[in-house]
Coordinates of C-alpha atoms in Angstrom, one line a residue:
M1 CA 23.6 40.8 56.0
S2 CA 24.7 40.1 52.5
L3 CA 27.1 37.1 51.4
T4 CA 30.3 37.9 49.8
D5 CA 32.4 35.9 47.2
T6 CA 35.2 35.9 49.9
Q7 CA 32.9 34.3 52.3
I8 CA 31.7 31.5 49.9
R9 CA 35.3 30.8 48.6
A10 CA 36.6 30.6 52.4
A11 CA 33.8 28.3 53.7
E12 CA 35.3 24.8 54.4
P13 CA 33.4 21.6 54.4
K14 CA 32.4 20.2 57.7
E15 CA 31.2 16.7 58.9
K16 CA 27.5 17.8 58.2
P17 CA 26.1 20.1 55.5
Y18 CA 25.5 23.7 56.6
R19 CA 24.2 26.9 55.0
L20 CA 25.3 30.4 54.6
Y21 CA 22.4 32.9 54.1
D22 CA 22.1 35.9 51.7
K23 CA 19.3 38.4 51.8
N24 CA 15.8 37.7 50.3
N25 CA 15.6 33.9 50.7
L26 CA 18.8 33.1 49.1
H27 CA 21.4 30.7 50.6
I28 CA 24.3 28.5 49.8
Q29 CA 24.8 24.9 51.2
I30 CA 28.1 23.6 51.7
A31 CA 28.3 19.8 51.5
P32 CA 30.9 17.3 53.4
K33 CA 32.6 16.9 50.2
G34 CA 33.0 20.6 49.6
T35 CA 30.3 21.0 46.9
K36 CA 28.6 24.4 47.2
T37 CA 25.0 24.9 45.9
F38 CA 22.6 27.7 45.8
Y39 CA 19.0 27.5 46.8
V40 CA 16.1 29.7 46.9
T41 CA 13.4 29.2 49.5
Y42 CA 9.7 30.5 49.2
N43 CA 6.2 29.7 50.6
W44 CA 3.7 28.0 48.4
E45 CA 0.1 27.0 49.7
G46 CA 1.2 27.1 53.2
K47 CA 4.5 24.9 52.6
R48 CA 8.0 25.8 52.7
C49 CA 9.7 25.0 49.3
F50 CA 13.3 24.8 48.3
L51 CA 14.5 25.3 44.7
K52 CA 17.8 24.2 43.7
L53 CA 19.5 26.9 41.5
G54 CA 22.9 25.3 40.8
R55 CA 26.6 24.8 41.9
Y56 CA 28.7 27.9 42.9
G57 CA 31.6 28.7 40.6
R58 CA 32.5 30.2 37.3
G59 CA 32.8 27.2 35.2
N60 CA 30.3 25.8 32.5
G61 CA 26.9 25.3 34.1
E62 CA 28.0 26.8 37.3
L63 CA 26.7 30.0 39.0
T64 CA 28.4 33.1 40.2
L65 CA 26.9 34.8 43.3
S66 CA 25.3 37.7 41.2
K67 CA 23.8 35.2 38.7
A68 CA 22.4 33.3 41.5
R69 CA 20.7 36.6 42.8
E70 CA 19.4 37.3 39.4
Q71 CA 17.6 33.8 39.4
R72 CA 16.5 34.2 42.9
D73 CA 14.7 37.6 42.0
H74 CA 13.2 36.0 38.7
Y75 CA 11.7 33.0 40.8
L76 CA 10.3 35.1 43.7
S77 CA 8.7 37.5 41.0
M78 CA 7.0 34.2 39.7
V79 CA 5.7 33.4 43.1
R80 CA 4.2 36.9 43.5
G81 CA 2.6 36.4 40.1
G82 CA 0.8 33.4 41.3
V83 CA 3.3 30.8 39.5
N84 CA 5.1 27.9 41.3
P85 CA 8.6 28.0 40.1
K86 CA 9.3 24.4 40.9
A87 CA 6.1 23.3 38.9
E88 CA 6.9 25.4 36.2
I89 CA 10.4 24.3 35.7
E90 CA 9.2 20.7 35.6
R91 CA 6.6 21.5 33.1
Q92 CA 9.4 23.1 30.9
R93 CA 11.6 20.0 31.3
D94 CA 8.8 17.8 30.4
H95 CA 8.1 19.8 27.4
E96 CA 12.0 19.9 26.5
R97 CA 12.0 16.0 26.9
S98 CA 8.8 15.7 24.8
E99 CA 10.3 18.0 22.1
A100 CA 13.6 15.9 22.0
R101 CA 11.4 12.6 21.6
R102 CA 9.5 14.2 18.9
K103 CA 12.7 15.4 17.0
A104 CA 14.4 12.0 17.3
L105 CA 11.3 10.2 16.0
E106 CA 10.8 12.8 13.1
A107 CA 14.5 12.2 12.2
N108 CA 13.8 8.6 11.8
L109 CA 10.4 8.9 10.1
G110 CA 10.0 6.9 6.8
S111 CA 10.2 9.0 3.4
V112 CA 7.8 8.7 0.7
E113 CA 10.2 6.0 -0.9
D114 CA 10.0 4.1 2.4
M115 CA 6.0 4.3 2.3
F116 CA 5.7 3.1 -1.2
R117 CA 8.4 0.3 -0.6
A118 CA 6.2 -1.0 2.3
Y119 CA 3.1 -0.7 0.5
V120 CA 4.2 -2.5 -2.6
D121 CA 5.7 -5.3 -0.3
R122 CA 2.1 -5.6 1.3
M123 CA 0.7 -5.8 -2.2
K124 CA 3.1 -8.7 -2.9
D125 CA 2.2 -10.6 0.1
Q126 CA -1.5 -10.2 -0.6
G127 CA -0.8 -11.6 -4.2
K128 CA -1.8 -8.4 -5.9
D129 CA -0.2 -8.3 -9.7
S130 CA -0.7 -4.6 -9.8
Y131 CA 2.2 -3.9 -7.4
R132 CA 4.5 -3.8 -10.5
E133 CA 2.4 -1.1 -12.1
V134 CA 2.5 0.8 -8.8
W135 CA 6.2 0.7 -8.3
R136 CA 6.8 1.5 -12.0
C137 CA 4.6 4.6 -11.6
Y138 CA 6.3 5.6 -8.6
V139 CA 9.8 5.5 -9.9
H140 CA 8.8 7.1 -13.2
D141 CA 6.4 10.0 -11.9
I142 CA 6.8 10.5 -8.1
Q143 CA 10.2 9.3 -7.0
S144 CA 12.3 12.3 -8.2
T145 CA 9.8 14.9 -6.8
L146 CA 8.6 13.3 -3.4
G147 CA 10.8 10.4 -3.0
S148 CA 13.1 11.9 -0.3
E149 CA 10.5 13.9 1.6
K150 CA 9.1 12.6 4.9
A151 CA 5.7 11.0 4.2
K152 CA 4.4 13.1 7.4
N153 CA 5.5 16.2 5.8
V154 CA 3.9 16.0 2.4
G155 CA 1.0 18.5 1.9
S156 CA -1.9 18.5 -0.3
E157 CA -0.3 21.4 -2.4
Q158 CA 2.6 19.3 -3.0
I159 CA 0.6 16.3 -4.4
A160 CA -1.5 18.9 -6.5
D161 CA 1.6 20.3 -8.0
L162 CA 2.8 16.8 -8.9
L163 CA -0.6 15.7 -10.5
A164 CA -0.5 18.9 -12.4
K165 CA 2.4 17.9 -14.7
P166 CA 0.8 15.0 -16.4
V167 CA -2.6 17.0 -16.6
E168 CA -0.7 19.7 -18.5
R169 CA 0.7 17.2 -20.9
G170 CA -2.9 16.1 -21.5
S171 CA -2.4 12.8 -19.6
L172 CA -5.7 12.9 -17.4
V173 CA -5.9 9.3 -17.1
L174 CA -2.2 9.1 -15.8
A175 CA -3.0 11.8 -13.4
N176 CA -6.0 9.7 -12.1
R177 CA -3.9 6.8 -11.8
L178 CA -1.2 8.6 -9.8
R179 CA -3.6 10.1 -7.6
S180 CA -5.2 6.6 -6.7
Y181 CA -1.6 4.9 -5.9
L182 CA -0.8 7.9 -3.8
H183 CA -4.1 7.9 -1.9
A184 CA -3.7 4.1 -1.4
A185 CA -0.1 4.5 -0.3
F186 CA -0.9 7.5 2.3
A187 CA -3.9 5.5 3.5
F188 CA -1.6 2.4 4.2
A189 CA 1.0 4.8 6.0
M190 CA -1.8 6.0 8.3
K191 CA -2.5 2.6 9.7
Y192 CA 1.0 1.4 9.7
D193 CA 2.2 2.6 13.0
L194 CA -0.5 1.0 14.8
T195 CA -0.8 -2.4 12.9
P196 CA 0.6 -5.0 15.2
V197 CA 2.5 -6.9 12.6
Y198 CA 4.7 -3.8 11.9
R199 CA 5.2 -2.9 15.6
K200 CA 8.4 -4.9 16.0
G201 CA 10.2 -2.9 13.2
E202 CA 11.7 0.4 13.6
L203 CA 10.0 2.1 10.5
R204 CA 7.3 4.7 11.4
F205 CA 5.4 7.2 9.4
D206 CA 3.3 9.3 12.1
V207 CA 0.9 10.1 9.1
L208 CA -2.3 11.4 10.6
L209 CA -4.2 12.7 7.5
N210 CA -4.2 11.7 4.0
P211 CA -2.8 14.6 1.9
V212 CA -4.5 13.2 -1.3
S213 CA -8.1 13.2 -0.1
R214 CA -8.6 16.8 -0.6
I215 CA -7.7 16.5 -4.3
P216 CA -10.5 15.6 -6.8
R217 CA -10.2 13.3 -9.7
E218 CA -10.1 14.4 -13.1
A219 CA -13.9 13.3 -13.8
Q220 CA -13.6 13.9 -17.5
A221 CA -10.7 11.6 -17.9
E222 CA -12.3 8.3 -17.5
S223 CA -15.4 6.7 -16.8
A224 CA -16.5 3.0 -15.9
G225 CA -15.5 0.9 -18.9
D226 CA -18.3 0.2 -21.4
R227 CA -16.8 -1.0 -24.4
N228 CA -18.5 -4.1 -25.4
L229 CA -17.6 -5.9 -28.6
S230 CA -20.5 -7.3 -30.6
K231 CA -20.6 -10.9 -31.8
E232 CA -19.2 -10.0 -35.2
E233 CA -16.3 -8.0 -33.7
L234 CA -15.3 -11.1 -31.4
K235 CA -15.6 -13.4 -34.4
N236 CA -13.5 -11.0 -36.3
I237 CA -10.9 -10.5 -33.8
W238 CA -10.7 -14.2 -33.2
G239 CA -9.5 -14.8 -36.5
L240 CA -7.1 -12.1 -36.7
L241 CA -5.4 -12.8 -33.4
P242 CA -1.7 -14.0 -34.0
E243 CA -0.5 -17.5 -33.0
G244 CA 1.9 -16.3 -30.4
D245 CA 1.6 -16.5 -26.6
L246 CA -0.3 -13.3 -26.2
G247 CA -2.7 -14.0 -29.1
V248 CA -3.5 -17.4 -27.6
A249 CA -3.8 -15.7 -24.0
M250 CA -6.6 -13.5 -25.5
R251 CA -8.4 -16.5 -27.0
L252 CA -8.1 -18.4 -23.8
M253 CA -9.4 -15.5 -22.0
V254 CA -12.6 -15.7 -24.0
A255 CA -12.8 -19.5 -24.0
T256 CA -12.7 -19.9 -20.2
G257 CA -15.5 -17.5 -19.7
G258 CA -13.7 -14.2 -19.2
Q259 CA -11.2 -15.2 -16.5
R260 CA -9.2 -12.1 -15.5
V261 CA -6.1 -11.5 -17.6
S262 CA -3.8 -11.4 -14.6
E263 CA -5.0 -14.8 -13.6
I264 CA -4.5 -16.1 -17.2
L265 CA -1.1 -14.9 -17.1
K266 CA -0.3 -16.6 -13.8
M267 CA -1.7 -19.9 -15.0
K268 CA 0.7 -22.9 -14.3
W269 CA 0.7 -26.2 -16.0
S270 CA 0.7 -27.8 -12.4
D271 CA -2.7 -26.2 -12.0
I272 CA -4.3 -27.7 -15.0
S273 CA -5.6 -31.2 -15.8
L274 CA -6.3 -31.6 -19.5
E275 CA -7.7 -35.0 -18.6
D276 CA -10.3 -33.8 -16.1
A277 CA -10.7 -30.6 -18.0
R278 CA -10.2 -28.3 -15.1
W279 CA -8.0 -25.4 -14.0
E280 CA -7.4 -24.9 -10.4
M281 CA -6.3 -21.5 -9.2
P282 CA -5.1 -21.8 -5.6
H283 CA -4.9 -18.0 -5.3
S284 CA -7.4 -15.8 -6.9
K285 CA -8.3 -12.0 -6.6
T286 CA -11.0 -12.8 -4.2
G287 CA -8.5 -14.7 -2.0
R288 CA -10.1 -18.0 -2.4
P289 CA -9.4 -20.9 -4.5
H290 CA -11.2 -20.7 -7.8
V291 CA -11.7 -23.8 -10.1
V292 CA -12.5 -23.3 -13.9
P293 CA -13.7 -26.0 -15.9
L294 CA -12.3 -26.2 -19.4
G295 CA -14.4 -26.5 -22.7
S296 CA -13.4 -27.9 -25.9
I297 CA -11.9 -24.6 -27.2
A298 CA -9.9 -23.9 -24.2
L299 CA -8.6 -27.6 -24.2
D300 CA -7.3 -27.3 -27.8
L301 CA -5.6 -23.9 -27.1
L302 CA -3.9 -25.5 -24.0
R303 CA -2.8 -28.6 -26.0
S304 CA -1.4 -26.6 -28.8
L305 CA 0.6 -24.6 -26.2
Q306 CA 1.8 -27.8 -24.4
E307 CA 3.2 -29.2 -27.6
K308 CA 5.4 -26.1 -28.0
S309 CA 6.4 -25.6 -24.2
S310 CA 9.6 -26.8 -23.1
D311 CA 9.9 -27.3 -19.2
D312 CA 8.2 -23.9 -18.3
D313 CA 6.1 -24.1 -15.1
Y314 CA 4.1 -21.0 -16.5
V315 CA 2.0 -21.5 -19.4
F316 CA 2.8 -18.0 -20.5
P317 CA 6.4 -17.5 -19.1
S318 CA 8.1 -14.0 -19.4
P319 CA 10.7 -14.0 -22.1
R320 CA 12.7 -11.7 -19.8
T321 CA 14.0 -13.3 -16.3
D322 CA 16.1 -11.2 -14.3
S323 CA 17.0 -14.2 -12.1
D324 CA 17.1 -18.1 -12.2
Q325 CA 13.5 -18.0 -10.9
E326 CA 11.0 -18.2 -13.7
K327 CA 8.1 -15.5 -13.8
P328 CA 4.8 -15.1 -15.7
M329 CA 4.4 -12.7 -18.3
R330 CA 4.3 -9.0 -17.1
I331 CA 0.8 -7.8 -16.6
A332 CA 1.3 -4.8 -18.7
S333 CA 2.3 -7.0 -21.9
P334 CA -1.3 -7.9 -23.0
S335 CA -2.4 -4.1 -22.9
R336 CA 0.4 -3.2 -25.1
F337 CA -0.1 -6.1 -27.4
V338 CA -3.8 -5.3 -27.8
R339 CA -3.2 -1.7 -28.4
R340 CA -0.7 -2.6 -31.2
F341 CA -3.2 -5.2 -32.5
C342 CA -5.9 -2.7 -32.9
E343 CA -3.6 -0.2 -34.6
D344 CA -2.2 -2.7 -36.9
H345 CA -5.7 -3.9 -38.2
K346 CA -7.6 -0.7 -37.9
I347 CA -9.8 -2.0 -35.2
E348 CA -11.7 0.2 -32.7
H349 CA -9.5 0.3 -29.7
F350 CA -10.5 -2.2 -26.8
T351 CA -8.7 -3.6 -23.7
P352 CA -8.1 -6.9 -22.2
R353 CA -10.8 -5.9 -19.7
D354 CA -13.2 -5.1 -22.3
L355 CA -12.7 -8.9 -23.5
R356 CA -13.9 -9.8 -19.9
R357 CA -16.9 -7.6 -20.3
T358 CA -17.7 -8.7 -23.7
V359 CA -17.8 -12.3 -22.6
K360 CA -19.8 -11.5 -19.6
T361 CA -22.5 -9.8 -21.9
L362 CA -22.4 -12.4 -24.6
M363 CA -22.9 -15.2 -22.1
G364 CA -26.2 -13.7 -21.4
V365 CA -27.0 -13.5 -25.0
A366 CA -26.2 -17.4 -24.8
G367 CA -29.0 -17.7 -22.2
I368 CA -26.6 -18.1 -19.3
R369 CA -28.1 -16.6 -15.9
K370 CA -26.2 -13.7 -14.5
E371 CA -25.7 -15.6 -11.2
D372 CA -24.0 -18.3 -13.1
R373 CA -22.0 -15.7 -14.9
D374 CA -20.8 -14.2 -11.7
I375 CA -19.8 -17.3 -10.3
L376 CA -17.7 -18.5 -13.3
Q377 CA -15.9 -15.1 -13.6
N378 CA -15.4 -15.4 -9.7
H379 CA -17.0 -11.9 -8.7
A380 CA -16.5 -11.4 -4.9
R381 CA -19.8 -11.7 -3.2
S382 CA -20.4 -9.4 -0.5
D383 CA -23.2 -10.9 1.5
V384 CA -22.5 -12.4 5.1
S385 CA -23.3 -15.8 4.1
S386 CA -21.0 -15.9 1.0
K387 CA -18.2 -14.0 3.0
H388 CA -18.2 -16.1 6.1
Y389 CA -20.1 -19.5 5.6
D390 CA -20.4 -20.5 1.9
R391 CA -17.5 -22.7 1.0
Y392 CA -19.2 -24.5 -1.8
D393 CA -17.1 -24.7 -4.9
Y394 CA -20.0 -24.5 -7.5
L395 CA -18.0 -26.7 -9.7
R396 CA -21.2 -28.4 -11.0
E397 CA -22.7 -25.1 -12.0
K398 CA -19.5 -23.9 -13.5
R399 CA -19.1 -27.0 -15.7
R400 CA -22.8 -26.4 -16.9
T401 CA -22.2 -22.9 -17.7
I402 CA -18.9 -23.3 -19.5
A403 CA -20.4 -26.2 -21.6
Q404 CA -23.2 -23.9 -22.8
W405 CA -20.8 -21.0 -23.4
D406 CA -18.4 -23.5 -25.2
R407 CA -21.3 -24.5 -27.4
W408 CA -22.4 -21.1 -28.1
L409 CA -18.9 -19.8 -29.0
N410 CA -18.1 -22.9 -31.2
A411 CA -21.2 -21.9 -33.2
L412 CA -20.3 -18.4 -33.6
L413 CA -16.7 -19.3 -34.6
K414 CA -17.8 -21.9 -37.0
K415 CA -19.8 -19.3 -39.1
Q416 CA -16.6 -17.8 -40.3
K417 CA -15.8 -18.3 -44.0
D418 CA -12.2 -19.4 -43.4
D419 CA -11.3 -22.2 -41.3
V420 CA -11.1 -21.5 -37.3
V421 CA -7.4 -20.8 -36.3
V422 CA -7.6 -23.4 -33.6
P423 CA -9.2 -26.7 -34.3
L424 CA -12.4 -27.2 -32.6
R425 CA -13.4 -30.5 -30.8
A426 CA -16.7 -32.3 -31.5
A427 CA -19.7 -31.4 -29.3
N428 CA -19.5 -34.8 -27.6
Q429 CA -16.1 -33.9 -26.0
T430 CA -17.8 -31.0 -24.2
A431 CA -20.7 -33.0 -23.1
H432 CA -18.3 -35.5 -21.7
A433 CA -16.4 -32.8 -19.7
E434 CA -19.6 -31.6 -18.3
Q435 CA -20.3 -35.0 -17.0
R436 CA -17.1 -35.2 -15.0

């Protein structure tokens, strides 16, 4: 016999739950508090199963008798088709919960701008001066196009379209630079979520693949640097360099055996001992302290700067400081200075890095072994012994190298017809520094 709405509405609660049965395995249970709930029963693998359909009524989320019968017929057809309705409903609920979590996660995923901010912050923490250039390129060339995009959703085609813009302008080198910065930032984001130090924060990226990896570099745009100044070029350039900070910085780079321009700019007076003829870098590009002995030419350059300096902490302070905290000269300043210098004096273009390469080469001409040149220029050594065990400072070897280079450079500069721009100390001062 079939149930009717009249019977269901008339059913009064009792002390214990009881049921009213409809045809084909459908019944309604009346609870002691008056709640009326539909159930369908079915057999699965030899067991009697009860599947709750919902409460009786016409309100939101409630079931009428006809709707309950429709659901019963649907679930029983699933059983006949070999599907357990209860397990299928649970599977769907798990999927919905998973989708809800995924959507909530995606809503909070970091953008490309968040990615670059986090990446640049890490570069700062690691003492990499290039973070300023990375951020400048992001703001100038990437931010307006991709900045608001979720990093996870950025595809290779979007990156290719972005890089095509500088290529169309003929700026192949810029395209390669942007590709390099984007590749490094996305590689950082790929590891970010599982990096323990970042786990306490809420920022996540969920970047599984690097969209830049498929995009080739513009091979014809640039190759490994090979500009190498001759002895005559170096002598000529030395004499033409102006007396300002950047001119002195370029000379000091040469005089110290080709130290990195970024480290020259970060040089502090507190790290220099003119009496002991040494410059101590607490932090270098290799991540270890680096001590550079100072020859006679470097000492004279530093003394001339010291006479003109006020209370600056940096030997080459930035002329523009946005806050009360003193900062070193910007890393891009030497490159701009050298470019204008070459244009003004009709000299074949070179870069500060070319000066470092030139010094490395000319030290070989001066008879200095490659191993000693590498040590003085603080090249990272990748063998296991050097990376993990060797903590010798090689100061004695570096003093010997700088003394030999200082003598050679003095001899080269003294061949100029005009007086050398900076006074050169007598050779015995170099010998004295070498003995310290």
